[in-house]
mmCIF file of N, CA and C in Angstrom:
data_model
loop_
_atom_site.group_PDB
_atom_site.id
_atom_site.type_symbol
_atom_site.label_atom_id
_atom_site.label_comp_id
_atom_site.label_asym_id
_atom_site.label_seq_id
_atom_site.Cartn_x
_atom_site.Cartn_y
_atom_site.Cartn_z
ATOM 1 N N UNK A 5 -11.485 -5.401 16.720
ATOM 2 C CA UNK A 5 -10.105 -5.760 16.392
ATOM 3 C C UNK A 5 -9.806 -5.319 14.970
ATOM 4 N N UNK A 6 -8.732 -4.545 14.834
ATOM 5 C CA UNK A 6 -8.369 -4.047 13.517
ATOM 6 C C UNK A 6 -7.624 -5.141 12.751
ATOM 7 N N UNK A 7 -8.054 -5.358 11.516
ATOM 8 C CA UNK A 7 -7.352 -6.294 10.645
ATOM 9 C C UNK A 7 -7.172 -5.680 9.276
ATOM 10 N N UNK A 8 -5.978 -5.866 8.737
ATOM 11 C CA UNK A 8 -5.665 -5.432 7.379
ATOM 12 C C UNK A 8 -5.133 -6.637 6.633
ATOM 13 N N UNK A 9 -5.740 -6.956 5.509
ATOM 14 C CA UNK A 9 -5.351 -8.146 4.749
ATOM 15 C C UNK A 9 -5.014 -7.746 3.328
ATOM 16 N N UNK A 10 -3.727 -7.892 2.990
ATOM 17 C CA UNK A 10 -3.272 -7.537 1.648
ATOM 18 C C UNK A 10 -3.372 -8.730 0.707
ATOM 19 N N UNK A 11 -3.475 -8.430 -0.561
ATOM 20 C CA UNK A 11 -3.430 -9.453 -1.604
ATOM 21 C C UNK A 11 -2.982 -8.803 -2.906
ATOM 22 N N UNK A 12 -2.607 -9.640 -3.866
ATOM 23 C CA UNK A 12 -2.310 -9.130 -5.192
ATOM 24 C C UNK A 12 -0.846 -9.113 -5.586
ATOM 25 N N UNK A 13 0.030 -9.475 -4.674
ATOM 26 C CA UNK A 13 1.448 -9.491 -5.030
ATOM 27 C C UNK A 13 1.775 -10.628 -5.972
ATOM 28 N N UNK A 14 3.030 -10.656 -6.430
ATOM 29 C CA UNK A 14 3.447 -11.724 -7.323
ATOM 30 C C UNK A 14 4.722 -11.381 -8.044
ATOM 31 N N UNK A 15 5.041 -12.212 -9.032
ATOM 32 C CA UNK A 15 6.222 -12.030 -9.875
ATOM 33 C C UNK A 15 5.779 -11.401 -11.185
ATOM 34 N N UNK A 16 6.416 -10.312 -11.558
ATOM 35 C CA UNK A 16 6.055 -9.622 -12.788
ATOM 36 C C UNK A 16 7.322 -9.133 -13.472
ATOM 37 N N UNK A 17 7.333 -9.176 -14.784
ATOM 38 C CA UNK A 17 8.501 -8.730 -15.547
ATOM 39 C C UNK A 17 8.608 -7.202 -15.535
ATOM 40 N N UNK A 18 9.823 -6.683 -15.684
ATOM 41 C CA UNK A 18 9.983 -5.219 -15.771
ATOM 42 C C UNK A 18 9.064 -4.624 -16.822
ATOM 43 N N UNK A 19 8.470 -3.503 -16.472
ATOM 44 C CA UNK A 19 7.510 -2.861 -17.349
ATOM 45 C C UNK A 19 6.085 -3.326 -17.152
ATOM 46 N N UNK A 20 5.909 -4.367 -16.370
ATOM 47 C CA UNK A 20 4.587 -4.921 -16.132
ATOM 48 C C UNK A 20 3.824 -4.170 -15.061
ATOM 49 N N UNK A 21 2.682 -4.733 -14.685
ATOM 50 C CA UNK A 21 1.838 -4.064 -13.703
ATOM 51 C C UNK A 21 1.232 -5.081 -12.750
ATOM 52 N N UNK A 22 0.871 -4.582 -11.577
ATOM 53 C CA UNK A 22 0.155 -5.334 -10.563
ATOM 54 C C UNK A 22 -0.796 -4.389 -9.852
ATOM 55 N N UNK A 23 -1.845 -4.948 -9.272
ATOM 56 C CA UNK A 23 -2.717 -4.172 -8.403
ATOM 57 C C UNK A 23 -2.806 -4.872 -7.061
ATOM 58 N N UNK A 24 -2.379 -4.161 -6.031
ATOM 59 C CA UNK A 24 -2.481 -4.667 -4.663
ATOM 60 C C UNK A 24 -3.786 -4.199 -4.048
ATOM 61 N N UNK A 25 -4.337 -5.048 -3.188
ATOM 62 C CA UNK A 25 -5.552 -4.715 -2.453
ATOM 63 C C UNK A 25 -5.301 -4.896 -0.966
ATOM 64 N N UNK A 26 -5.977 -4.098 -0.170
ATOM 65 C CA UNK A 26 -5.916 -4.230 1.277
ATOM 66 C C UNK A 26 -7.320 -4.057 1.816
ATOM 67 N N UNK A 27 -7.860 -5.131 2.358
ATOM 68 C CA UNK A 27 -9.207 -5.069 2.926
ATOM 69 C C UNK A 27 -9.088 -4.868 4.425
ATOM 70 N N UNK A 28 -9.792 -3.865 4.923
ATOM 71 C CA UNK A 28 -9.730 -3.506 6.335
ATOM 72 C C UNK A 28 -11.010 -3.898 7.056
ATOM 73 N N UNK A 29 -10.857 -4.230 8.322
ATOM 74 C CA UNK A 29 -12.009 -4.478 9.177
ATOM 75 C C UNK A 29 -11.688 -3.982 10.575
ATOM 76 N N UNK A 30 -12.736 -3.707 11.327
ATOM 77 C CA UNK A 30 -12.544 -3.256 12.702
ATOM 78 C C UNK A 30 -12.279 -1.766 12.848
ATOM 79 N N UNK A 31 -12.399 -1.020 11.757
ATOM 80 C CA UNK A 31 -12.178 0.425 11.797
ATOM 81 C C UNK A 31 -13.301 1.135 11.046
ATOM 82 N N UNK A 32 -13.430 2.427 11.317
ATOM 83 C CA UNK A 32 -14.335 3.270 10.517
ATOM 84 C C UNK A 32 -13.575 3.666 9.261
ATOM 85 N N UNK A 33 -13.613 2.781 8.293
ATOM 86 C CA UNK A 33 -12.701 2.879 7.154
ATOM 87 C C UNK A 33 -12.789 4.218 6.440
ATOM 88 N N UNK A 34 -13.979 4.731 6.250
ATOM 89 C CA UNK A 34 -14.158 5.919 5.401
ATOM 90 C C UNK A 34 -13.451 7.144 5.953
ATOM 91 N N UNK A 35 -13.178 7.174 7.243
ATOM 92 C CA UNK A 35 -12.543 8.353 7.819
ATOM 93 C C UNK A 35 -11.046 8.145 8.061
ATOM 94 N N UNK A 36 -10.582 6.941 7.776
ATOM 95 C CA UNK A 36 -9.185 6.625 8.062
ATOM 96 C C UNK A 36 -8.265 7.000 6.901
ATOM 97 N N UNK A 37 -7.105 7.568 7.242
ATOM 98 C CA UNK A 37 -6.026 7.665 6.278
ATOM 99 C C UNK A 37 -5.424 6.269 6.121
ATOM 100 N N UNK A 38 -5.143 5.890 4.895
ATOM 101 C CA UNK A 38 -4.575 4.572 4.594
ATOM 102 C C UNK A 38 -3.273 4.754 3.832
ATOM 103 N N UNK A 39 -2.344 3.875 4.078
ATOM 104 C CA UNK A 39 -1.017 4.009 3.468
ATOM 105 C C UNK A 39 -0.516 2.653 2.984
ATOM 106 N N UNK A 40 0.320 2.716 1.981
ATOM 107 C CA UNK A 40 1.111 1.558 1.555
ATOM 108 C C UNK A 40 2.585 1.853 1.829
ATOM 109 N N UNK A 41 3.236 0.896 2.466
ATOM 110 C CA UNK A 41 4.673 0.933 2.690
ATOM 111 C C UNK A 41 5.285 -0.261 1.965
ATOM 112 N N UNK A 42 6.598 -0.217 1.823
ATOM 113 C CA UNK A 42 7.309 -1.381 1.309
ATOM 114 C C UNK A 42 8.652 -1.521 2.008
ATOM 115 N N UNK A 43 9.141 -2.757 2.028
ATOM 116 C CA UNK A 43 10.432 -3.032 2.632
ATOM 117 C C UNK A 43 11.176 -4.021 1.763
ATOM 118 N N UNK A 44 12.290 -3.555 1.222
ATOM 119 C CA UNK A 44 13.157 -4.406 0.424
ATOM 120 C C UNK A 44 14.172 -5.076 1.340
ATOM 121 N N UNK A 45 14.748 -6.207 0.919
ATOM 122 C CA UNK A 45 15.741 -6.905 1.751
ATOM 123 C C UNK A 45 16.889 -5.980 2.139
ATOM 124 N N UNK A 46 17.187 -5.951 3.428
ATOM 125 C CA UNK A 46 18.304 -5.153 3.912
ATOM 126 C C UNK A 46 18.041 -3.659 3.978
ATOM 127 N N UNK A 47 16.811 -3.250 3.722
ATOM 128 C CA UNK A 47 16.493 -1.820 3.732
ATOM 129 C C UNK A 47 15.384 -1.526 4.733
ATOM 130 N N UNK A 48 15.276 -0.250 5.097
ATOM 131 C CA UNK A 48 14.214 0.158 6.009
ATOM 132 C C UNK A 48 12.881 0.217 5.272
ATOM 133 N N UNK A 49 11.835 0.041 6.053
ATOM 134 C CA UNK A 49 10.494 0.187 5.499
ATOM 135 C C UNK A 49 10.292 1.637 5.082
ATOM 136 N N UNK A 50 9.698 1.843 3.895
ATOM 137 C CA UNK A 50 9.497 3.197 3.397
ATOM 138 C C UNK A 50 8.056 3.403 2.958
ATOM 139 N N UNK A 51 7.591 4.638 3.104
ATOM 140 C CA UNK A 51 6.248 4.997 2.669
ATOM 141 C C UNK A 51 6.212 5.085 1.157
ATOM 142 N N UNK A 52 5.251 4.422 0.565
ATOM 143 C CA UNK A 52 5.078 4.436 -0.886
ATOM 144 C C UNK A 52 3.990 5.427 -1.290
ATOM 145 N N UNK A 53 2.842 5.335 -0.642
ATOM 146 C CA UNK A 53 1.708 6.191 -1.011
ATOM 147 C C UNK A 53 0.724 6.243 0.144
ATOM 148 N N UNK A 54 -0.026 7.345 0.194
ATOM 149 C CA UNK A 54 -1.056 7.501 1.210
ATOM 150 C C UNK A 54 -2.288 8.154 0.621
ATOM 151 N N UNK A 55 -3.424 7.897 1.257
ATOM 152 C CA UNK A 55 -4.682 8.511 0.830
ATOM 153 C C UNK A 55 -5.501 8.824 2.068
ATOM 154 N N UNK A 56 -6.046 10.045 2.113
ATOM 155 C CA UNK A 56 -6.842 10.421 3.272
ATOM 156 C C UNK A 56 -8.329 10.334 2.936
ATOM 157 N N UNK A 57 -9.164 10.686 3.912
ATOM 158 C CA UNK A 57 -10.594 10.425 3.777
ATOM 159 C C UNK A 57 -11.231 11.172 2.613
ATOM 160 N N UNK A 58 -10.694 12.354 2.283
ATOM 161 C CA UNK A 58 -11.301 13.126 1.181
ATOM 162 C C UNK A 58 -10.729 12.746 -0.180
ATOM 163 N N UNK A 59 -9.857 11.737 -0.197
ATOM 164 C CA UNK A 59 -9.322 11.239 -1.454
ATOM 165 C C UNK A 59 -7.999 11.837 -1.877
ATOM 166 N N UNK A 60 -7.526 12.818 -1.137
ATOM 167 C CA UNK A 60 -6.223 13.380 -1.487
ATOM 168 C C UNK A 60 -5.131 12.340 -1.253
ATOM 169 N N UNK A 61 -4.116 12.402 -2.111
ATOM 170 C CA UNK A 61 -3.081 11.376 -2.113
ATOM 171 C C UNK A 61 -1.692 11.992 -2.047
ATOM 172 N N UNK A 62 -0.747 11.180 -1.632
ATOM 173 C CA UNK A 62 0.652 11.574 -1.700
ATOM 174 C C UNK A 62 1.474 10.345 -2.063
ATOM 175 N N UNK A 63 2.634 10.583 -2.679
ATOM 176 C CA UNK A 63 3.469 9.489 -3.186
ATOM 177 C C UNK A 63 4.944 9.756 -2.914
ATOM 178 N N UNK A 64 5.680 8.672 -2.761
ATOM 179 C CA UNK A 64 7.130 8.776 -2.754
ATOM 180 C C UNK A 64 7.585 9.211 -4.141
ATOM 181 N N UNK A 65 8.670 9.984 -4.178
ATOM 182 C CA UNK A 65 9.169 10.454 -5.471
ATOM 183 C C UNK A 65 9.482 9.291 -6.414
ATOM 184 N N UNK A 66 9.929 8.200 -5.858
ATOM 185 C CA UNK A 66 10.364 7.074 -6.678
ATOM 186 C C UNK A 66 9.223 6.383 -7.419
ATOM 187 N N UNK A 67 7.975 6.632 -7.004
ATOM 188 C CA UNK A 67 6.841 5.960 -7.651
ATOM 189 C C UNK A 67 5.871 6.929 -8.320
ATOM 190 N N UNK A 68 6.106 8.214 -8.192
ATOM 191 C CA UNK A 68 5.210 9.204 -8.794
ATOM 192 C C UNK A 68 5.097 8.976 -10.298
ATOM 193 N N UNK A 69 3.880 9.017 -10.789
ATOM 194 C CA UNK A 69 3.636 8.811 -12.204
ATOM 195 C C UNK A 69 3.512 7.349 -12.610
ATOM 196 N N UNK A 70 3.866 6.434 -11.699
ATOM 197 C CA UNK A 70 3.769 5.008 -12.013
ATOM 198 C C UNK A 70 2.752 4.282 -11.133
ATOM 199 N N UNK A 71 2.636 4.717 -9.877
ATOM 200 C CA UNK A 71 1.737 4.065 -8.922
ATOM 201 C C UNK A 71 0.546 4.977 -8.646
ATOM 202 N N UNK A 72 -0.598 4.365 -8.390
ATOM 203 C CA UNK A 72 -1.804 5.113 -8.030
ATOM 204 C C UNK A 72 -2.483 4.428 -6.853
ATOM 205 N N UNK A 73 -2.706 5.197 -5.786
ATOM 206 C CA UNK A 73 -3.445 4.689 -4.640
ATOM 207 C C UNK A 73 -4.887 5.156 -4.751
ATOM 208 N N UNK A 74 -5.811 4.270 -4.389
ATOM 209 C CA UNK A 74 -7.226 4.612 -4.431
ATOM 210 C C UNK A 74 -7.944 3.839 -3.334
ATOM 211 N N UNK A 75 -9.186 4.222 -3.094
ATOM 212 C CA UNK A 75 -9.948 3.559 -2.041
ATOM 213 C C UNK A 75 -11.384 3.370 -2.473
ATOM 214 N N UNK A 76 -11.998 2.300 -1.967
ATOM 215 C CA UNK A 76 -13.417 2.047 -2.170
ATOM 216 C C UNK A 76 -14.018 1.901 -0.782
ATOM 217 N N UNK A 77 -14.644 2.957 -0.304
ATOM 218 C CA UNK A 77 -15.170 2.942 1.062
ATOM 219 C C UNK A 77 -16.304 1.929 1.230
ATOM 220 N N UNK A 78 -17.024 1.647 0.166
ATOM 221 C CA UNK A 78 -18.110 0.660 0.251
ATOM 222 C C UNK A 78 -17.573 -0.751 0.492
ATOM 223 N N UNK A 79 -16.329 -0.970 0.060
ATOM 224 C CA UNK A 79 -15.714 -2.297 0.221
ATOM 225 C C UNK A 79 -14.642 -2.316 1.313
ATOM 226 N N UNK A 80 -14.463 -1.200 2.007
ATOM 227 C CA UNK A 80 -13.421 -1.109 3.039
ATOM 228 C C UNK A 80 -12.066 -1.542 2.500
ATOM 229 N N UNK A 81 -11.766 -1.111 1.293
ATOM 230 C CA UNK A 81 -10.560 -1.590 0.613
ATOM 231 C C UNK A 81 -9.776 -0.423 0.025
ATOM 232 N N UNK A 82 -8.470 -0.511 0.173
ATOM 233 C CA UNK A 82 -7.555 0.431 -0.464
ATOM 234 C C UNK A 82 -6.717 -0.347 -1.476
ATOM 235 N N UNK A 83 -6.423 0.310 -2.586
ATOM 236 C CA UNK A 83 -5.711 -0.330 -3.689
ATOM 237 C C UNK A 83 -4.409 0.402 -3.983
ATOM 238 N N UNK A 84 -3.487 -0.313 -4.571
ATOM 239 C CA UNK A 84 -2.273 0.295 -5.110
ATOM 240 C C UNK A 84 -2.062 -0.273 -6.506
ATOM 241 N N UNK A 85 -2.345 0.558 -7.502
ATOM 242 C CA UNK A 85 -2.097 0.170 -8.883
ATOM 243 C C UNK A 85 -0.653 0.508 -9.210
ATOM 244 N N UNK A 86 0.114 -0.489 -9.599
ATOM 245 C CA UNK A 86 1.538 -0.302 -9.860
ATOM 246 C C UNK A 86 1.804 -0.600 -11.327
ATOM 247 N N UNK A 87 2.204 0.414 -12.078
ATOM 248 C CA UNK A 87 2.518 0.272 -13.499
ATOM 249 C C UNK A 87 4.008 0.499 -13.731
ATOM 250 N N UNK A 88 4.463 0.097 -14.902
ATOM 251 C CA UNK A 88 5.864 0.301 -15.293
ATOM 252 C C UNK A 88 6.818 -0.160 -14.195
ATOM 253 N N UNK A 89 6.584 -1.355 -13.694
ATOM 254 C CA UNK A 89 7.355 -1.853 -12.567
ATOM 255 C C UNK A 89 8.825 -2.047 -12.931
ATOM 256 N N UNK A 90 9.664 -1.785 -11.944
ATOM 257 C CA UNK A 90 11.114 -1.875 -12.108
ATOM 258 C C UNK A 90 11.681 -2.869 -11.089
ATOM 259 N N UNK A 91 12.874 -3.389 -11.344
ATOM 260 C CA UNK A 91 13.479 -4.304 -10.359
ATOM 261 C C UNK A 91 13.592 -3.671 -8.974
ATOM 262 N N UNK A 92 13.825 -2.374 -8.913
ATOM 263 C CA UNK A 92 13.949 -1.718 -7.613
ATOM 264 C C UNK A 92 12.627 -1.593 -6.865
ATOM 265 N N UNK A 93 11.532 -1.969 -7.482
ATOM 266 C CA UNK A 93 10.242 -2.020 -6.791
ATOM 267 C C UNK A 93 10.062 -3.329 -6.018
ATOM 268 N N UNK A 94 10.993 -4.247 -6.184
ATOM 269 C CA UNK A 94 10.921 -5.522 -5.476
ATOM 270 C C UNK A 94 10.962 -5.300 -3.975
ATOM 271 N N UNK A 95 9.948 -5.806 -3.282
ATOM 272 C CA UNK A 95 9.828 -5.598 -1.833
ATOM 273 C C UNK A 95 8.597 -6.333 -1.322
ATOM 274 N N UNK A 96 8.492 -6.385 -0.010
ATOM 275 C CA UNK A 96 7.232 -6.766 0.617
ATOM 276 C C UNK A 96 6.439 -5.478 0.828
ATOM 277 N N UNK A 97 5.216 -5.478 0.372
ATOM 278 C CA UNK A 97 4.357 -4.306 0.466
ATOM 279 C C UNK A 97 3.354 -4.500 1.601
ATOM 280 N N UNK A 98 3.252 -3.468 2.452
ATOM 281 C CA UNK A 98 2.402 -3.522 3.630
ATOM 282 C C UNK A 98 1.350 -2.411 3.588
ATOM 283 N N UNK A 99 0.180 -2.756 3.997
ATOM 284 C CA UNK A 99 -0.905 -1.799 4.204
ATOM 285 C C UNK A 99 -0.825 -1.304 5.651
ATOM 286 N N UNK A 100 -1.150 -0.038 5.846
ATOM 287 C CA UNK A 100 -1.021 0.556 7.184
ATOM 288 C C UNK A 100 -2.129 1.551 7.437
ATOM 289 N N UNK A 101 -2.569 1.611 8.694
ATOM 290 C CA UNK A 101 -3.398 2.704 9.152
ATOM 291 C C UNK A 101 -3.068 2.963 10.612
ATOM 292 N N UNK A 102 -3.380 4.157 11.051
ATOM 293 C CA UNK A 102 -3.140 4.511 12.433
ATOM 294 C C UNK A 102 -4.465 4.900 13.071
ATOM 295 N N UNK A 103 -4.760 4.284 14.214
ATOM 296 C CA UNK A 103 -5.951 4.614 14.974
ATOM 297 C C UNK A 103 -5.478 5.188 16.300
ATOM 298 N N UNK A 104 -5.790 6.469 16.518
ATOM 299 C CA UNK A 104 -5.237 7.218 17.640
ATOM 300 C C UNK A 104 -3.713 7.157 17.569
ATOM 301 N N UNK A 105 -3.046 6.492 18.478
ATOM 302 C CA UNK A 105 -1.577 6.461 18.466
ATOM 303 C C UNK A 105 -1.047 5.097 18.052
ATOM 304 N N UNK A 106 -1.926 4.200 17.648
ATOM 305 C CA UNK A 106 -1.504 2.832 17.342
ATOM 306 C C UNK A 106 -1.467 2.593 15.841
ATOM 307 N N UNK A 107 -0.318 2.116 15.386
ATOM 308 C CA UNK A 107 -0.177 1.718 13.986
ATOM 309 C C UNK A 107 -0.617 0.268 13.814
ATOM 310 N N UNK A 108 -1.361 0.020 12.767
ATOM 311 C CA UNK A 108 -1.769 -1.337 12.402
ATOM 312 C C UNK A 108 -1.205 -1.670 11.034
ATOM 313 N N UNK A 109 -0.764 -2.922 10.918
ATOM 314 C CA UNK A 109 -0.129 -3.384 9.688
ATOM 315 C C UNK A 109 -0.767 -4.677 9.206
ATOM 316 N N UNK A 110 -0.781 -4.838 7.904
ATOM 317 C CA UNK A 110 -1.147 -6.131 7.360
ATOM 318 C C UNK A 110 0.045 -7.079 7.395
ATOM 319 N N UNK A 111 -0.172 -8.279 6.876
ATOM 320 C CA UNK A 111 0.879 -9.299 6.910
ATOM 321 C C UNK A 111 1.904 -9.107 5.801
ATOM 322 N N UNK A 112 1.587 -8.276 4.837
ATOM 323 C CA UNK A 112 2.491 -8.012 3.732
ATOM 324 C C UNK A 112 2.238 -8.924 2.539
ATOM 325 N N UNK A 113 2.561 -8.410 1.364
ATOM 326 C CA UNK A 113 2.463 -9.195 0.137
ATOM 327 C C UNK A 113 3.724 -8.939 -0.686
ATOM 328 N N UNK A 114 4.325 -10.010 -1.184
ATOM 329 C CA UNK A 114 5.601 -9.908 -1.890
ATOM 330 C C UNK A 114 5.395 -9.493 -3.342
ATOM 331 N N UNK A 115 6.160 -8.514 -3.760
ATOM 332 C CA UNK A 115 6.214 -8.105 -5.163
ATOM 333 C C UNK A 115 7.646 -8.306 -5.643
ATOM 334 N N UNK A 116 7.799 -9.067 -6.713
ATOM 335 C CA UNK A 116 9.131 -9.352 -7.240
ATOM 336 C C UNK A 116 9.186 -8.978 -8.708
ATOM 337 N N UNK A 117 10.153 -8.126 -9.036
ATOM 338 C CA UNK A 117 10.396 -7.709 -10.415
ATOM 339 C C UNK A 117 11.838 -8.074 -10.735
ATOM 340 N N UNK A 118 12.077 -9.127 -11.471
ATOM 341 C CA UNK A 118 13.448 -9.586 -11.706
ATOM 342 C C UNK A 118 14.210 -8.640 -12.619
ATOM 343 N N UNK A 119 15.506 -8.577 -12.405
ATOM 344 C CA UNK A 119 16.349 -7.708 -13.250
ATOM 345 C C UNK A 119 16.854 -8.469 -14.471
#
């Protein structure tokens, strides 16, 4: 059974930082592409960052230069380091992976950056 458990969200002032974690189980983590998405109130869920098995990464334009995705295969964990946070980064952040044709999601973690 695939499980993704996020942690690390919270309330942070503009310009601050947070690190999100997502611990995975039930998958061959080292070969899986892992992604972070976010969903703000009233908006569609959007891809924030992704990392594949060889460590290559991709980012949404809105977070390039501020967010860094990384993985620790020994801990079955993917991270999202978020720096220089802005009010528009406020959202629920979700960890995601796809196994064959099935998408798996974590429960989400709230990140709030007040304006």
